[in-house]
Amino acid sequence: MVKAAAVVIVVAGALGYYVWDYNTSPTGGKAKAAASASAAAEEAKSHEPEVGDCVKVADPQGEPVPTVVDCASPEAQYTMRELLPGQGQECSSEYDYGIQHYNSRGFDYTMCFTKV
């Protein structure tokens, strides 16, 4: 009976330490998960330019992905000039390039760019 109680106490203590370490350690699981989520949010943010931002565009003829870059950078290809809300919007002829974005939640828009 004493051995069984000792085993239960050791297992409970180990489990308690694991939970404590997971939640408080700067290199533990919770910290890693938060860092990963933060990095993913920053990455997504870099692909959502605002009016005035300069971008480089990966796969401009296929599935274009704009990435925000510094306007003084040699990578800068376009400057975002207008955001047109709604599905099927077309950029006017004053713009050099446009990307239509369709969102499953219903917020569709078109980004209009001019060359840098």
Coordinates of C-alpha atoms in Angstrom, one line a residue:
M1 CA 0.0 0.0 0.0
V2 CA 2.9 2.4 0.8
K3 CA 4.6 1.6 -2.5
A4 CA 1.4 2.3 -4.4
A5 CA 1.0 5.6 -2.6
A6 CA 4.6 6.5 -3.3
V7 CA 4.2 5.7 -7.0
V8 CA 1.0 7.9 -7.2
I9 CA 2.8 10.8 -5.5
V10 CA 5.8 10.5 -7.9
V11 CA 3.6 10.4 -11.0
A12 CA 1.5 13.3 -9.8
G13 CA 4.6 15.3 -9.0
A14 CA 6.2 14.6 -12.4
L15 CA 2.9 15.5 -14.2
G16 CA 2.7 18.7 -12.1
Y17 CA 6.3 19.6 -13.0
Y18 CA 5.7 19.0 -16.7
V19 CA 2.6 21.3 -16.7
W20 CA 4.5 24.0 -14.7
D21 CA 7.5 23.8 -17.0
Y22 CA 5.4 23.8 -20.2
N23 CA 3.6 27.0 -19.1
T24 CA 6.4 28.9 -17.5
S25 CA 9.7 28.0 -19.2
P26 CA 10.9 30.5 -21.8
T27 CA 12.0 27.5 -24.0
G28 CA 8.9 25.4 -23.1
G29 CA 6.0 24.3 -25.3
K30 CA 3.8 27.3 -24.6
A31 CA 6.5 29.8 -25.4
K32 CA 7.4 28.0 -28.6
A33 CA 3.7 27.9 -29.6
A34 CA 3.3 31.6 -29.0
A35 CA 6.5 32.4 -30.9
S36 CA 5.3 30.3 -33.8
A37 CA 1.9 32.0 -33.9
S38 CA 3.6 35.4 -33.7
A39 CA 5.9 34.6 -36.6
A40 CA 3.0 33.3 -38.7
A41 CA 1.1 36.5 -38.0
E42 CA 4.1 38.7 -39.0
E43 CA 4.5 36.6 -42.2
A44 CA 0.9 37.0 -43.1
K45 CA 1.0 40.8 -42.4
S46 CA 4.0 41.1 -44.8
H47 CA 1.7 40.0 -47.6
E48 CA -1.1 42.5 -46.9
P49 CA 0.1 45.9 -48.2
E50 CA -1.6 49.1 -47.4
V51 CA -2.0 52.1 -49.7
G52 CA 1.5 53.7 -50.1
D53 CA 3.4 50.5 -49.4
C54 CA 6.0 49.2 -51.9
V55 CA 5.9 45.5 -52.8
K56 CA 7.6 42.9 -54.8
V57 CA 5.3 40.4 -56.5
A58 CA 6.0 36.6 -56.6
D59 CA 4.4 34.8 -59.6
P60 CA 2.8 37.9 -61.1
Q61 CA 1.3 36.0 -64.1
G62 CA 0.0 33.1 -62.0
E63 CA -1.1 33.3 -58.4
P64 CA 0.5 36.7 -57.4
V65 CA 1.6 37.2 -53.8
P66 CA 2.6 40.7 -52.9
T67 CA 5.3 41.1 -50.2
V68 CA 5.8 44.5 -48.6
V69 CA 9.4 45.8 -49.0
D70 CA 11.2 49.0 -48.4
C71 CA 10.5 51.5 -51.2
A72 CA 14.3 52.3 -51.4
S73 CA 15.0 48.6 -51.9
P74 CA 16.0 47.3 -55.3
E75 CA 13.4 44.6 -54.8
A76 CA 10.6 47.2 -54.9
Q77 CA 8.5 46.7 -58.1
Y78 CA 5.2 48.4 -57.4
T79 CA 3.6 50.9 -55.0
M80 CA 0.0 50.2 -53.9
R81 CA -2.1 53.2 -54.8
E82 CA -5.7 52.0 -54.2
L83 CA -7.8 49.3 -52.6
L84 CA -11.1 48.6 -54.3
P85 CA -13.5 46.7 -52.1
G86 CA -15.9 44.2 -53.6
Q87 CA -15.7 41.2 -56.0
G88 CA -14.8 41.7 -59.6
Q89 CA -13.4 45.3 -59.3
E90 CA -11.0 46.3 -62.1
C91 CA -8.2 48.8 -61.7
S92 CA -8.4 51.8 -64.1
S93 CA -5.9 52.4 -66.8
E94 CA -3.9 54.8 -64.6
Y95 CA -2.5 51.8 -62.8
D96 CA 0.1 49.4 -64.1
Y97 CA -1.0 46.3 -62.2
G98 CA -3.8 44.9 -60.2
I99 CA -4.3 41.9 -57.9
Q100 CA -7.8 40.6 -57.1
H101 CA -8.1 38.9 -53.7
Y102 CA -11.0 36.6 -52.9
N103 CA -11.6 35.7 -49.3
S104 CA -13.8 32.8 -48.2
R105 CA -15.3 35.1 -45.5
G106 CA -16.7 37.4 -48.2
F107 CA -14.3 40.3 -48.0
D108 CA -13.1 40.5 -51.6
Y109 CA -11.0 43.3 -52.9
T110 CA -8.7 44.4 -55.7
M111 CA -5.3 46.1 -55.1
C112 CA -4.1 48.6 -57.7
F113 CA -0.4 49.3 -58.2
T114 CA 1.9 51.6 -60.1
K115 CA 5.5 50.8 -61.0
V116 CA 8.2 52.1 -58.8

